[in-house]
Coordinates of C-alpha atoms in Angstrom, one line a residue:
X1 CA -9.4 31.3 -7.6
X2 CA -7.2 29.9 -10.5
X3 CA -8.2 31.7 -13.9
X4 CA -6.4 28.3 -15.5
X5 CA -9.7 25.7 -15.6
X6 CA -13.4 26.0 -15.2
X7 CA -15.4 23.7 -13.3
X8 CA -18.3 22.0 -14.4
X9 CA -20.2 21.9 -10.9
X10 CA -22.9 18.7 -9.5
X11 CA -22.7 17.1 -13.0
X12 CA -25.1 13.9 -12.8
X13 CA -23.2 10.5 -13.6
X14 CA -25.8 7.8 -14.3
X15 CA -25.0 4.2 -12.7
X16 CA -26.8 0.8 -13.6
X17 CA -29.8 0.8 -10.9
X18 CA -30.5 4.4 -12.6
X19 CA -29.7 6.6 -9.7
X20 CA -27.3 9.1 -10.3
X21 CA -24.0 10.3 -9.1
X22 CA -22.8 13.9 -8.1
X23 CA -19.2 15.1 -10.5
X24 CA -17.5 18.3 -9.9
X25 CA -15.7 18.3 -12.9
X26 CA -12.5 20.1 -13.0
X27 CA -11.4 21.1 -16.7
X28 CA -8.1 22.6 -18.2
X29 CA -8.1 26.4 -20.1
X30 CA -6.8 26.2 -23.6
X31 CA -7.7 23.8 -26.5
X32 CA -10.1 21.6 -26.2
X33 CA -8.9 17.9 -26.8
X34 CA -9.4 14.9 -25.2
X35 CA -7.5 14.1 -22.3
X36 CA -6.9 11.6 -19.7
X37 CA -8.7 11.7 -16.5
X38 CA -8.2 11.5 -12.9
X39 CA -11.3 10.1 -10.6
X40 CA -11.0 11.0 -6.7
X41 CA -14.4 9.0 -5.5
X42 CA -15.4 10.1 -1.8
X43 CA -17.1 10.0 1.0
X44 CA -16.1 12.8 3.0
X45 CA -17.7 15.7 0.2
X46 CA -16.7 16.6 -2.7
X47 CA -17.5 20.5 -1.9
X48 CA -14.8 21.9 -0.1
X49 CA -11.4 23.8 -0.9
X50 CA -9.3 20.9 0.0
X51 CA -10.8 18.8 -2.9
X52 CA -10.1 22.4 -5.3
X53 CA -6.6 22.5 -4.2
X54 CA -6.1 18.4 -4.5
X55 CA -7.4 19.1 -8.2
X56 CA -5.0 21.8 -9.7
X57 CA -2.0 20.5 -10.0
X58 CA -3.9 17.5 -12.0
X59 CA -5.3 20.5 -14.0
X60 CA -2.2 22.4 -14.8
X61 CA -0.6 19.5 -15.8
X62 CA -3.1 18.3 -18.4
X63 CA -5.7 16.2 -16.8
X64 CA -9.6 16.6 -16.6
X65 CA -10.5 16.0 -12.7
X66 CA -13.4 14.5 -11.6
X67 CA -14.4 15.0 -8.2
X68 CA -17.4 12.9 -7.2
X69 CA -19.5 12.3 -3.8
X70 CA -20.1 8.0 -3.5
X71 CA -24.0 6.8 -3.2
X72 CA -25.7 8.3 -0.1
X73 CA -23.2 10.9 0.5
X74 CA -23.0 14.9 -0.4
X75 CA -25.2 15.5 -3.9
X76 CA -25.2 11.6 -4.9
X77 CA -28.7 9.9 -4.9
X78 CA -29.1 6.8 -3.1
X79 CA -28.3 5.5 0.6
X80 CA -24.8 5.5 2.4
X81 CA -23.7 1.9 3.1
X82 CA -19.9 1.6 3.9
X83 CA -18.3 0.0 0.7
X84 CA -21.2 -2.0 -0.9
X85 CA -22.1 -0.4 -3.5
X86 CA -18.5 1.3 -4.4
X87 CA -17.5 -1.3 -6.3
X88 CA -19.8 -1.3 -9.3
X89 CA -20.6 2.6 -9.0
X90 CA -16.7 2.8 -9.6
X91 CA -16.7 0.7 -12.5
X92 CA -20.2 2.4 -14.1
X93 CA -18.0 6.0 -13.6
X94 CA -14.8 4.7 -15.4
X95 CA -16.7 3.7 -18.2
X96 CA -19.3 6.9 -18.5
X97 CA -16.0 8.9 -17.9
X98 CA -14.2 6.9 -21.0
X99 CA -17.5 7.6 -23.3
X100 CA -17.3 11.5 -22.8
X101 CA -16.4 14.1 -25.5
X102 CA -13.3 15.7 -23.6
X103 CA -12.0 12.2 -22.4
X104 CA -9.1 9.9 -24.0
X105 CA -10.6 7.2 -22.6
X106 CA -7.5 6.4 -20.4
X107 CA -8.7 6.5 -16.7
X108 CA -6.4 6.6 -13.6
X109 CA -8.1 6.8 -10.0
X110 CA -6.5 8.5 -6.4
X111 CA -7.5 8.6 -3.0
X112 CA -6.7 7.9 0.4
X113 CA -8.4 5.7 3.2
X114 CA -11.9 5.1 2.2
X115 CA -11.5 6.2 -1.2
X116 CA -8.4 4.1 -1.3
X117 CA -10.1 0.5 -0.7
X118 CA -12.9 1.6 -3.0
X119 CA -10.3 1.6 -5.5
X120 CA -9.5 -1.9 -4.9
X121 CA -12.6 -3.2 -5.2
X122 CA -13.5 -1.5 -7.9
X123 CA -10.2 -2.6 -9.7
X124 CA -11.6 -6.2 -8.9
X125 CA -14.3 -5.9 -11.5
X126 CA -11.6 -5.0 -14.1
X127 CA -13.3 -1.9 -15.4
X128 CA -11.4 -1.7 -19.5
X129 CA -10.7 2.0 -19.2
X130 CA -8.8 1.7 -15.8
X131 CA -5.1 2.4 -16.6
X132 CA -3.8 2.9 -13.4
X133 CA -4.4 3.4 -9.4
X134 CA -2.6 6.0 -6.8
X135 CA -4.0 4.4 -3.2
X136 CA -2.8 6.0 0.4
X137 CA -3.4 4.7 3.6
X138 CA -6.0 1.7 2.2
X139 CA -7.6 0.0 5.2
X140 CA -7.2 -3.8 4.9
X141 CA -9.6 -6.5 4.6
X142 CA -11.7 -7.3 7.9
X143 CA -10.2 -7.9 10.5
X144 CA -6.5 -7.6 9.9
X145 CA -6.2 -4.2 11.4
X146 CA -8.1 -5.3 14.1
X147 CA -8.0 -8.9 14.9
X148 CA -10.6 -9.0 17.4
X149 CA -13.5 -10.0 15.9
X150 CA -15.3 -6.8 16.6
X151 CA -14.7 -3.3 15.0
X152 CA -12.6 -0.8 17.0
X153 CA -14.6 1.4 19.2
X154 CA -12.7 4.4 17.9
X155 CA -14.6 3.0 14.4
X156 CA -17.6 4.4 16.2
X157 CA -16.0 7.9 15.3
X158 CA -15.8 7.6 11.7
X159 CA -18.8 6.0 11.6
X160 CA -20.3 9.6 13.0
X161 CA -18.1 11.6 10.9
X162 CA -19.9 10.1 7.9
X163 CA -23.8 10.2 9.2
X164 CA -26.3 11.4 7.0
X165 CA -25.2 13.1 3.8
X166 CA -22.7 16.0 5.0
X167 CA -20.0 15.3 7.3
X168 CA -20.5 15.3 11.1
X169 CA -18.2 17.6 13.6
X170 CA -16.7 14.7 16.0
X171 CA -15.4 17.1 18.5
X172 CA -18.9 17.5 19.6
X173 CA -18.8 14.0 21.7
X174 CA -16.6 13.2 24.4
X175 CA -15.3 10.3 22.9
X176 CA -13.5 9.0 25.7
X177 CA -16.7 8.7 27.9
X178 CA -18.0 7.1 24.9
X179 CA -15.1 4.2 24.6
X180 CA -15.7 3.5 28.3
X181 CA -19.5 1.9 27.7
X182 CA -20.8 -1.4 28.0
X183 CA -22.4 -3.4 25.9
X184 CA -20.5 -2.6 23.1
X185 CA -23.5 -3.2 21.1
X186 CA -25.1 0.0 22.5
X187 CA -22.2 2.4 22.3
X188 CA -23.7 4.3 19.2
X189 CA -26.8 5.4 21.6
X190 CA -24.0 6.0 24.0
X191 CA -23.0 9.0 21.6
X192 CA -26.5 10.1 21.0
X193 CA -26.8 8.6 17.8
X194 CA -28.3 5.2 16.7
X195 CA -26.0 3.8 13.7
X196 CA -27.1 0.9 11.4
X197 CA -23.7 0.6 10.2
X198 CA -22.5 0.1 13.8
X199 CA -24.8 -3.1 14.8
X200 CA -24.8 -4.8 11.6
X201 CA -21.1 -6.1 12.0
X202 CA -22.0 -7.4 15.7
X203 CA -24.0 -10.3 13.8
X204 CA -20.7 -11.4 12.0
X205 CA -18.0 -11.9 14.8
X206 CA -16.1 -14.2 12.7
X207 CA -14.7 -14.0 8.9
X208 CA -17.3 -15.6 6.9
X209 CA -19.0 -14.8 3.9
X210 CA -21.1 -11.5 4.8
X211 CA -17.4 -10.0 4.7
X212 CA -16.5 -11.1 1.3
X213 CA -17.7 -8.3 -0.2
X214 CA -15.1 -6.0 1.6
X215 CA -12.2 -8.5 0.8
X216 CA -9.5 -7.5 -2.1
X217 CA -6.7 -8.8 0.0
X218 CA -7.1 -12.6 -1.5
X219 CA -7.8 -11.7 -4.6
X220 CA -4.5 -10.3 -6.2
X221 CA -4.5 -12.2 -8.8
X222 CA -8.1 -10.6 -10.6
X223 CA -6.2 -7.0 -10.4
X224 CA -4.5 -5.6 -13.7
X225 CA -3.8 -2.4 -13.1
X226 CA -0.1 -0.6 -12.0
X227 CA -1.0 1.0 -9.0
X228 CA 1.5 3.7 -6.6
X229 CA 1.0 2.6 -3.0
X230 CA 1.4 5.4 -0.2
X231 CA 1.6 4.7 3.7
X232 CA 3.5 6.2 6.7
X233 CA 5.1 4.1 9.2
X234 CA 2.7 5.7 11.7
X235 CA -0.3 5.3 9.5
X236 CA -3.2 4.0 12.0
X237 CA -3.8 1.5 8.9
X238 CA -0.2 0.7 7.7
X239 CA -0.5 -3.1 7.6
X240 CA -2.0 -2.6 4.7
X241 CA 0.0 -0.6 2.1
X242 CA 3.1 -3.3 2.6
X243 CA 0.4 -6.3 2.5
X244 CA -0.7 -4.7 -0.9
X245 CA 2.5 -3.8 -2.6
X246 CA 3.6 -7.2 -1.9
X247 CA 0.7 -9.2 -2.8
X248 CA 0.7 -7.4 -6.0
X249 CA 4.5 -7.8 -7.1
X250 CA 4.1 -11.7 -6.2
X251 CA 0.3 -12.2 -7.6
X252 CA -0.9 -9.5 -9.3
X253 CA -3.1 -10.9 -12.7
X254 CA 0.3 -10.5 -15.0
X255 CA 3.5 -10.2 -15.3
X256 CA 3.6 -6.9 -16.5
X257 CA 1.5 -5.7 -13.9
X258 CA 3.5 -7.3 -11.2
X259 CA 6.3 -5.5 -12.5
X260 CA 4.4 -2.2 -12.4
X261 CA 3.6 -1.5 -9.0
X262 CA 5.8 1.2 -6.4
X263 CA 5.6 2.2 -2.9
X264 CA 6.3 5.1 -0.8
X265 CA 6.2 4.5 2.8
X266 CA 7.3 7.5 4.8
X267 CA 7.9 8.8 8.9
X268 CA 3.8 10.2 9.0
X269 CA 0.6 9.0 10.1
X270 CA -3.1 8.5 8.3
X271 CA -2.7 12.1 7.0
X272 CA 0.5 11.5 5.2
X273 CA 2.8 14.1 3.6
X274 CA 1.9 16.6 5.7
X275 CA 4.1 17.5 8.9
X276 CA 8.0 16.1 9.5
X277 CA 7.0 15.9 13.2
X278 CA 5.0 13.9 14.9
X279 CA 4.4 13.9 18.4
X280 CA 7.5 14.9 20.5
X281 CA 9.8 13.0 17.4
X282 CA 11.4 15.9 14.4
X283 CA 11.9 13.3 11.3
X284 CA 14.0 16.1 9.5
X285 CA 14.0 17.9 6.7
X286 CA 13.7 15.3 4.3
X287 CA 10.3 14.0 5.4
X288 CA 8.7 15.7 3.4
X289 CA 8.3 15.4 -0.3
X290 CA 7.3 16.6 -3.6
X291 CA 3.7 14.4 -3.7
X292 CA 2.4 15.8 -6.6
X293 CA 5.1 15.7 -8.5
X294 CA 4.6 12.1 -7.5
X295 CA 1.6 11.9 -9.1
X296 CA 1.7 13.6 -11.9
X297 CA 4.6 11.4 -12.6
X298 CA 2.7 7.8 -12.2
X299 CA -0.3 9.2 -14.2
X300 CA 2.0 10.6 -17.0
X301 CA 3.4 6.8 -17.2
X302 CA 0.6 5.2 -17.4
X303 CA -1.8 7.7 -18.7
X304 CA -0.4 9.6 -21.4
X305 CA 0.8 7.8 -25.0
X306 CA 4.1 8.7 -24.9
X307 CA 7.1 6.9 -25.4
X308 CA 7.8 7.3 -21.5
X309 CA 4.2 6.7 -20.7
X310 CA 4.1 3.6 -22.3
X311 CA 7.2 1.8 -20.9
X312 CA 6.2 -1.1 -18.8
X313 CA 9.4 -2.5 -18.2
X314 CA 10.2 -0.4 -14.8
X315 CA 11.2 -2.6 -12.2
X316 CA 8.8 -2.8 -9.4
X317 CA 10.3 -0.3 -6.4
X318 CA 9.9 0.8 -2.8
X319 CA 11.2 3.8 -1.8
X320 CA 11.1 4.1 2.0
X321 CA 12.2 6.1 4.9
X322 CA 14.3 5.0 7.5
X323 CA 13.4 6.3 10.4
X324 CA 16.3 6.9 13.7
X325 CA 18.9 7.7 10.5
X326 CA 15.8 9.7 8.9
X327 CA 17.2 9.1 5.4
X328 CA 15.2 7.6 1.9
X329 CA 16.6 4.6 0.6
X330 CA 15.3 2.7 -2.6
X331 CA 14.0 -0.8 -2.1
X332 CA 12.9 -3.6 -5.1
X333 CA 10.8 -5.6 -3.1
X334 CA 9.1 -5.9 0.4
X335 CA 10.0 -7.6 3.0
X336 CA 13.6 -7.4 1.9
X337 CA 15.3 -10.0 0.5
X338 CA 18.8 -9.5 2.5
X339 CA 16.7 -9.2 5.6
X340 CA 18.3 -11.4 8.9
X341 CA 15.2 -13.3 10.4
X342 CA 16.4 -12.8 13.9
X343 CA 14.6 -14.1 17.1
X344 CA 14.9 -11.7 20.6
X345 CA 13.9 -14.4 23.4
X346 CA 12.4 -13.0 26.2
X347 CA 13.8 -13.5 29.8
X348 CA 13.1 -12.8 33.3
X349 CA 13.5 -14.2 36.5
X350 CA 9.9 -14.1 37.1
X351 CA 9.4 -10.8 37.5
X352 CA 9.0 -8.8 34.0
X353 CA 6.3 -6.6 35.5
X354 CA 7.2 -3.2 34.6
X355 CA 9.9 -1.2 33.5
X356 CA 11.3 -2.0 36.8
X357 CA 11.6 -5.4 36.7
X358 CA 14.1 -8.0 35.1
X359 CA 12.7 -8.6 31.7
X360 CA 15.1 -9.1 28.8
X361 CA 15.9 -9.9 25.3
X362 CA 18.5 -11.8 24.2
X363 CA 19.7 -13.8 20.9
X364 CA 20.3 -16.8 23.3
X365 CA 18.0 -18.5 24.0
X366 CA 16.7 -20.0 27.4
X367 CA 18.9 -23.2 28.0
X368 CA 16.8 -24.9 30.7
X369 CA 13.7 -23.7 33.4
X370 CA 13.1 -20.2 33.4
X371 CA 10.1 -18.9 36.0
X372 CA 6.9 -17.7 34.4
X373 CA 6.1 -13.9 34.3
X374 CA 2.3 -13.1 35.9
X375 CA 0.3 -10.3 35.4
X376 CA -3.7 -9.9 36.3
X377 CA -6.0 -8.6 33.3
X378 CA -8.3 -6.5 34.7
X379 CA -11.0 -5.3 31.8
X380 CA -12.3 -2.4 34.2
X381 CA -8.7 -1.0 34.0
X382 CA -6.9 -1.5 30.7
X383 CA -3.8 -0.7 29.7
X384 CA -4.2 2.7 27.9
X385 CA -3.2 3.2 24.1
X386 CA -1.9 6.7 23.8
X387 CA -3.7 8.3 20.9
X388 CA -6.4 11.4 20.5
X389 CA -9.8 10.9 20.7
X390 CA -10.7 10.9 17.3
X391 CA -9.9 8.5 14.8
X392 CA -8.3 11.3 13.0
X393 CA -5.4 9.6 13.8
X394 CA -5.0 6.5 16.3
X395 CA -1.6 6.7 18.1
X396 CA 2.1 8.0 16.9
X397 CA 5.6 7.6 18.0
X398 CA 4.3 8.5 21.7
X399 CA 6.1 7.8 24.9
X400 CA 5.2 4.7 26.5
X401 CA 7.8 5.3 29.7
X402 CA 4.5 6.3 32.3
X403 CA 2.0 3.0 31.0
X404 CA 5.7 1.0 31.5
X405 CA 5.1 1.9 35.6
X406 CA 1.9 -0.6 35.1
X407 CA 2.6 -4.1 37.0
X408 CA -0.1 -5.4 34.4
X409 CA 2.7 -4.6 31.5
X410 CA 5.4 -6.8 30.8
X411 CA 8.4 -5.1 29.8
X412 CA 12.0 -7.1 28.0
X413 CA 15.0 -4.6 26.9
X414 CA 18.2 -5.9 25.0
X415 CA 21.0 -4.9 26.7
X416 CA 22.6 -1.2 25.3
X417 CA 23.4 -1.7 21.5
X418 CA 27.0 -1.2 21.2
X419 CA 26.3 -0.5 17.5
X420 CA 23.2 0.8 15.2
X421 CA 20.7 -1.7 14.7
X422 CA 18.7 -1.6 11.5
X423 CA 15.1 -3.3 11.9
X424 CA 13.1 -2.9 8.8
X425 CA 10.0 -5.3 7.8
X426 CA 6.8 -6.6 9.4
X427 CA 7.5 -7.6 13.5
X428 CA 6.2 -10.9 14.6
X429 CA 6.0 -12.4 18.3
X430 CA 5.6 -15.7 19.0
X431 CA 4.3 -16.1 22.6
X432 CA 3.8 -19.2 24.9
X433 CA 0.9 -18.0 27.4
X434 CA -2.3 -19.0 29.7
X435 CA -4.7 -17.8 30.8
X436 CA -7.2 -18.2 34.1
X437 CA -10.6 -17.3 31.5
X438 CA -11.9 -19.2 28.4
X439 CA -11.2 -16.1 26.3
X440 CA -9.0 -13.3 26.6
X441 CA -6.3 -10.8 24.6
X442 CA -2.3 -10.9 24.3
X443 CA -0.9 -7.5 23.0
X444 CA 2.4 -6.5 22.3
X445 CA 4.4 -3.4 21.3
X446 CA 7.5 -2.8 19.8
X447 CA 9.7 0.2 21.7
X448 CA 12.7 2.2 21.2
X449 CA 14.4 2.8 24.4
X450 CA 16.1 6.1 24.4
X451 CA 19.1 6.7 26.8
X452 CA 17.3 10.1 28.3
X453 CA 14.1 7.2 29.3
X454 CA 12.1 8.1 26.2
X455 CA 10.2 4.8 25.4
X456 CA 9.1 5.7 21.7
X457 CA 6.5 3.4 20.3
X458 CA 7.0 1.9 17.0
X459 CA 4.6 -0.5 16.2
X460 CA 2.2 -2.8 17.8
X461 CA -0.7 -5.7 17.4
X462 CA -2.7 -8.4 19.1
X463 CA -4.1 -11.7 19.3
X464 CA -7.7 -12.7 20.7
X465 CA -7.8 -16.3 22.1
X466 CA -10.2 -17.7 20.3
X467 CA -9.3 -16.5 16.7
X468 CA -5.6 -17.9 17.4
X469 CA -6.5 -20.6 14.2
X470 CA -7.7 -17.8 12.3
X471 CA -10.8 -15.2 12.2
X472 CA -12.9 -17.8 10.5
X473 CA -12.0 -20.5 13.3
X474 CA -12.8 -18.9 16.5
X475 CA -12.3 -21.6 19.5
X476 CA -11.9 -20.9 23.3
X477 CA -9.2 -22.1 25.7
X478 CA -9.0 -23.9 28.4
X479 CA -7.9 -22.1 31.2
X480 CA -4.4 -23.2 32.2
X481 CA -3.5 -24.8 29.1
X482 CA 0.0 -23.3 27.3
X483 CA -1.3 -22.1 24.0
X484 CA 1.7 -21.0 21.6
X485 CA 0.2 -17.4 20.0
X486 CA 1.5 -15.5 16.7
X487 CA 1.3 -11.6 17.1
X488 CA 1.6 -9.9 14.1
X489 CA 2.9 -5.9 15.2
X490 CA 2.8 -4.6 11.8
X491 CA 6.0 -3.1 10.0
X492 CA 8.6 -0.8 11.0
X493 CA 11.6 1.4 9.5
X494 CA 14.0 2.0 12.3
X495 CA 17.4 2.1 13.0
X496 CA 18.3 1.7 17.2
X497 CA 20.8 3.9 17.6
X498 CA 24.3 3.0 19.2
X499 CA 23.4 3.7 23.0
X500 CA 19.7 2.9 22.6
X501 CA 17.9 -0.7 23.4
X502 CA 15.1 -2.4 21.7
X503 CA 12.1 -3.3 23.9
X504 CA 9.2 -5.2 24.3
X505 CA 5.5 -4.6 25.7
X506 CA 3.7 -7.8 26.0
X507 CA -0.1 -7.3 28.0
X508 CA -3.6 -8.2 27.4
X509 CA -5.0 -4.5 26.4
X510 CA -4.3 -1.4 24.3
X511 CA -7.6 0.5 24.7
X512 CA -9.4 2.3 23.1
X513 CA -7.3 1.2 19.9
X514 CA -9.3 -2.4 20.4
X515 CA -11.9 -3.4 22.4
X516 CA -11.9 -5.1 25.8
X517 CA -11.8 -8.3 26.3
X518 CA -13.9 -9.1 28.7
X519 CA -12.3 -12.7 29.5
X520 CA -16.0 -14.6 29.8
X521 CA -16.1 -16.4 26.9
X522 CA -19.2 -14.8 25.9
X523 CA -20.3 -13.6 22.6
X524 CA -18.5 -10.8 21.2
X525 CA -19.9 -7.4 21.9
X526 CA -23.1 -7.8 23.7
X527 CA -22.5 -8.7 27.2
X528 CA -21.2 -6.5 29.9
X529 CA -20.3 -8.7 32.7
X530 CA -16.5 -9.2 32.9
X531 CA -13.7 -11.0 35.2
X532 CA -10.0 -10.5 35.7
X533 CA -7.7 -12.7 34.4
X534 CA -4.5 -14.2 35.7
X535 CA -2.0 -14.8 32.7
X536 CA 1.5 -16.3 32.2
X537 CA 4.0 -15.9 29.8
X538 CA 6.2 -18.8 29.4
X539 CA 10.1 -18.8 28.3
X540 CA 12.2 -21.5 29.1
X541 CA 13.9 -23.9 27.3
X542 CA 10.2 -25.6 26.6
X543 CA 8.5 -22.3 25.7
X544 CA 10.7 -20.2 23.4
X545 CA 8.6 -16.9 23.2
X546 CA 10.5 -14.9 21.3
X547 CA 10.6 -11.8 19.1
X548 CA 11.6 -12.2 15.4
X549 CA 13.1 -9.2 14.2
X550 CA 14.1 -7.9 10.2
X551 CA 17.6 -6.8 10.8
X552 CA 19.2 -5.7 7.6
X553 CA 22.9 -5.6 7.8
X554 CA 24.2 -2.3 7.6

């Protein structure tokens, strides 16, 4: 143990319904002043030698860390209910922290995940004594990770992870038995435990106002507060951190705090900073850097009345790593502003079914008819989305070359780039489709052809049917119509290397990642009956699909 602190254990933080909250309360050695403080707010408890180890370089550096369990978890009072209560117990804890004998009254909050979008919502109550926010891997508002209408099934994990006060082991259930069970509804009792939290969002299949109270995403403009954004490009909730950074430079409250925001977005997943390798895929040497020295940096800034802490007038930057070149480069804004818009049309002569047949992208695009590609979407055998069983982290930069062999997957390469190819930004599709069923899912995937056959995923999304207005519009199709559909396949740092193609998944599944569709038309998550469906993707001259690319010139 470090002879430099002492820790004030289970410290009781009152809140305004008069329950109380659990602190560990980490203090540096030495003369007692007041200083600023750093709040880490969690689910996951607070009483473990990960939370001790995530304190001491706050410690050494001058800072009194707090350490605190939310409502219903670890040593706080109160009942567990994802997110609805975090907002004003955050706001009640900046102030009591500000009031305290050993405080400065300058309050900066960190944390990752969970504890990262509780930070946003507390920040939308505008607590006076919050100075400044460090947030990794914050999950979005509902429904933009997963567009579905329904929560993931590999949600169902976390959701067991965090059951009852202290966390649960989740290697104890065979998760992918789990996944596989019908009605969705029931897949809690399906892994022997019956979760609250689980049924209540079946009620809500659309966005309306039972989700408000999760939303920060459309309300920028309430938030004052600089705030360091941290994602990896294989983060199973990046969408987010580029959604944020960028909402906040364009709407934050001011204009000094629009000028006050930075991102890091580096080559690693939901546990960011941590390994240079991923999967089969080495970023290098560089991928990893010095994160508390990144810390201690933004909360000396902001934190700490110095001239240098004081200075507001930093310009808002990005730093991100480029992935394929595996280098950092400094960015001022997100997406970039010298980025090409460029759209890939897709091509075939009818038969894009697999990595065998003759899909392709091309910058030209289709000058007359061009022949439909078919697949059939059969719900009892979905296309598989690579990842562990866990939610631990969902997917990686995983080799898609044996789900390629699928007839249900269409596949489009460029031809082999003569020259690197930058693509950095958020990846859209636009795709021209029917369908045989009233309902039913598009997918697509963004790949990296390799010249050895490697087919290394790099980002992916989807599109249900009936949310193709919107998630607060839901309408089904008529089967047969052409329906033009917007994918939106998150962001991406890559450069295609000379030798290399770019490629294209486009299918109706990527489970367990998202749920089934099940292609009846019935109401989300309660029904088990299903049917296959026969889709078409459209690409002639009257039906453009098309990929639209960020290339930045190199």
């Amino acid at each position: 143990m470090n002879s430099d602190l002492r820790i004030a254990f289970d410290q009781r933080v009152p809140v305004r319904d008069g329950i109380t909250l659990s602190a560990d309360i980490y203090f540096p050695l030495g003369e007692e002043q007041r200083r600023p403080v750093v709040l880490y707010r969690t689910p996951y408890v607070k009483a473990n030698m990960a939370v001790y180890q995530r304190a001491l370089p706050f410690v050494k550096h001058g800072y009194v860390f707090v350490a605190m369990d939310v409502r219903g978890r670890g040593d706080s009072d109160g009942e567990f209910t994802p997110y609805v209560n975090d907002a004003q117990d955050g706001y009640d804890t900046i102030e009591w922290l500000a009031i305290q004998p050993w405080s400065s009254g300058a309050i900066g909050t960190i944390g990752s995940s969970y504890p990262g979008r509780i930070q946003w919502l507390t920040a939308l109550l505008t607590p006076p004594h919050l100075k400044a926010m460090i947030v990794g891997v914050s999950p979005s508002d509902p429904f933009v990770e997963t567009p579905t209408g329904l929560p993931s099934p590999m949600h169902l994990c976390w959701l067991h992870l965090v059951s009852g006060r202290m966390n649960q082991p989740m290697e104890t259930v065979s998760w992918s038995q789990v996944y596989e069970h019908l009605p969705l509804l029931t897949m809690d009792e399906r892994a022997g435990r019956y979760n609250q939290h689980w049924r209540a969002d079946f009620e809500h299949t659309q966005l309306d106002e039972y989700w408000e109270r999760e939303r920060y995403q459309n309300k920028f403009d309430r938030i004052n507060v600089p705030v360091l954004h941290i994602s990896g490009w294989y983060d199973d909730e990046e969408i987010g951190t580029p959604l944020n950074f960028n909402g906040m430079t364009t709407q934050g409250a001011t204009p000094e705090v629009r000028a006050s925001q930075r991102m890091l977005m580096g080559p690693w997943g939901h546990q960011f900073n941590t390994t240079a390798k991923l999967g089969e895929i080495d970023f290098g040497p560089d991928a990893l850097i010095d994160m508390n020295g990144e810390y201690t940096s933004w909360f000396d800034r902001w934190l700490k009345p110095t001239e240098a802490g004081t200075s507001a007038s930093q310009r808002a930057t990005a730093r991100i790593f480029i992935m394929g070149e595996n280098t950092w480069r400094d960015e001022y804004e997100w997406p970039l502003a010298r980025t090409q818009w460029t759209r890939y049309y897709l091509h075939s002569g009818g038969r894009a079914n697999s990595l065998f047949g003759d899909g392709s992208l091309s910058t030209q695009a289709a000058e007359g008819n061009e022949p439909a590609d078919t697949y059939q979407y059969d719900p009892a055998r979905p296309v598989p989305f690579i990842s562990d069983e866990t939610s631990s982290q969902i997917g990686g930069p995983d080799d898609y070359a044996a789900v390629e062999r699928r007839d249900d997957v269409l596949v489009y390469v460029t031809e082999v780039l003569t020259q690197d190819v930058e693509v950095t930004g958020p990846i859209r599709l636009e795709l021209y489709a029917t369908s045989s069923a009233f309902d039913t899912d598009f997918t697509a995937k963004l790949i990296d052809v390799w010249p050895t056959g490697f087919r290394q995923r790099l980002c992916d999304g989807m599109v249900r049917a009936r949310f193709r207005n919107g998630m607060d519009k839901p309408e089904l199709i008529e089967p047969g119509k052409v329906y033009k559909y917007t994918i939106e396949c998150w962001d991406t740092a890559q450069v295609f290397k000379a030798g290399h193609r770019i490629g294209l998944e486009v299918s109706s599944s990527a489970f367990p990642k998202f749920d089934r569709n099940l292609n009846t038309g019935a109401p989300l998550g309660k029904t088990s009956e299903f049917i296959t469906a026969e889709q078409q993707i459209y690409h002639d001259a009257e039906h453009p699909s098309a990929l639209i690319l960020p290339i930045i010139p190199r």
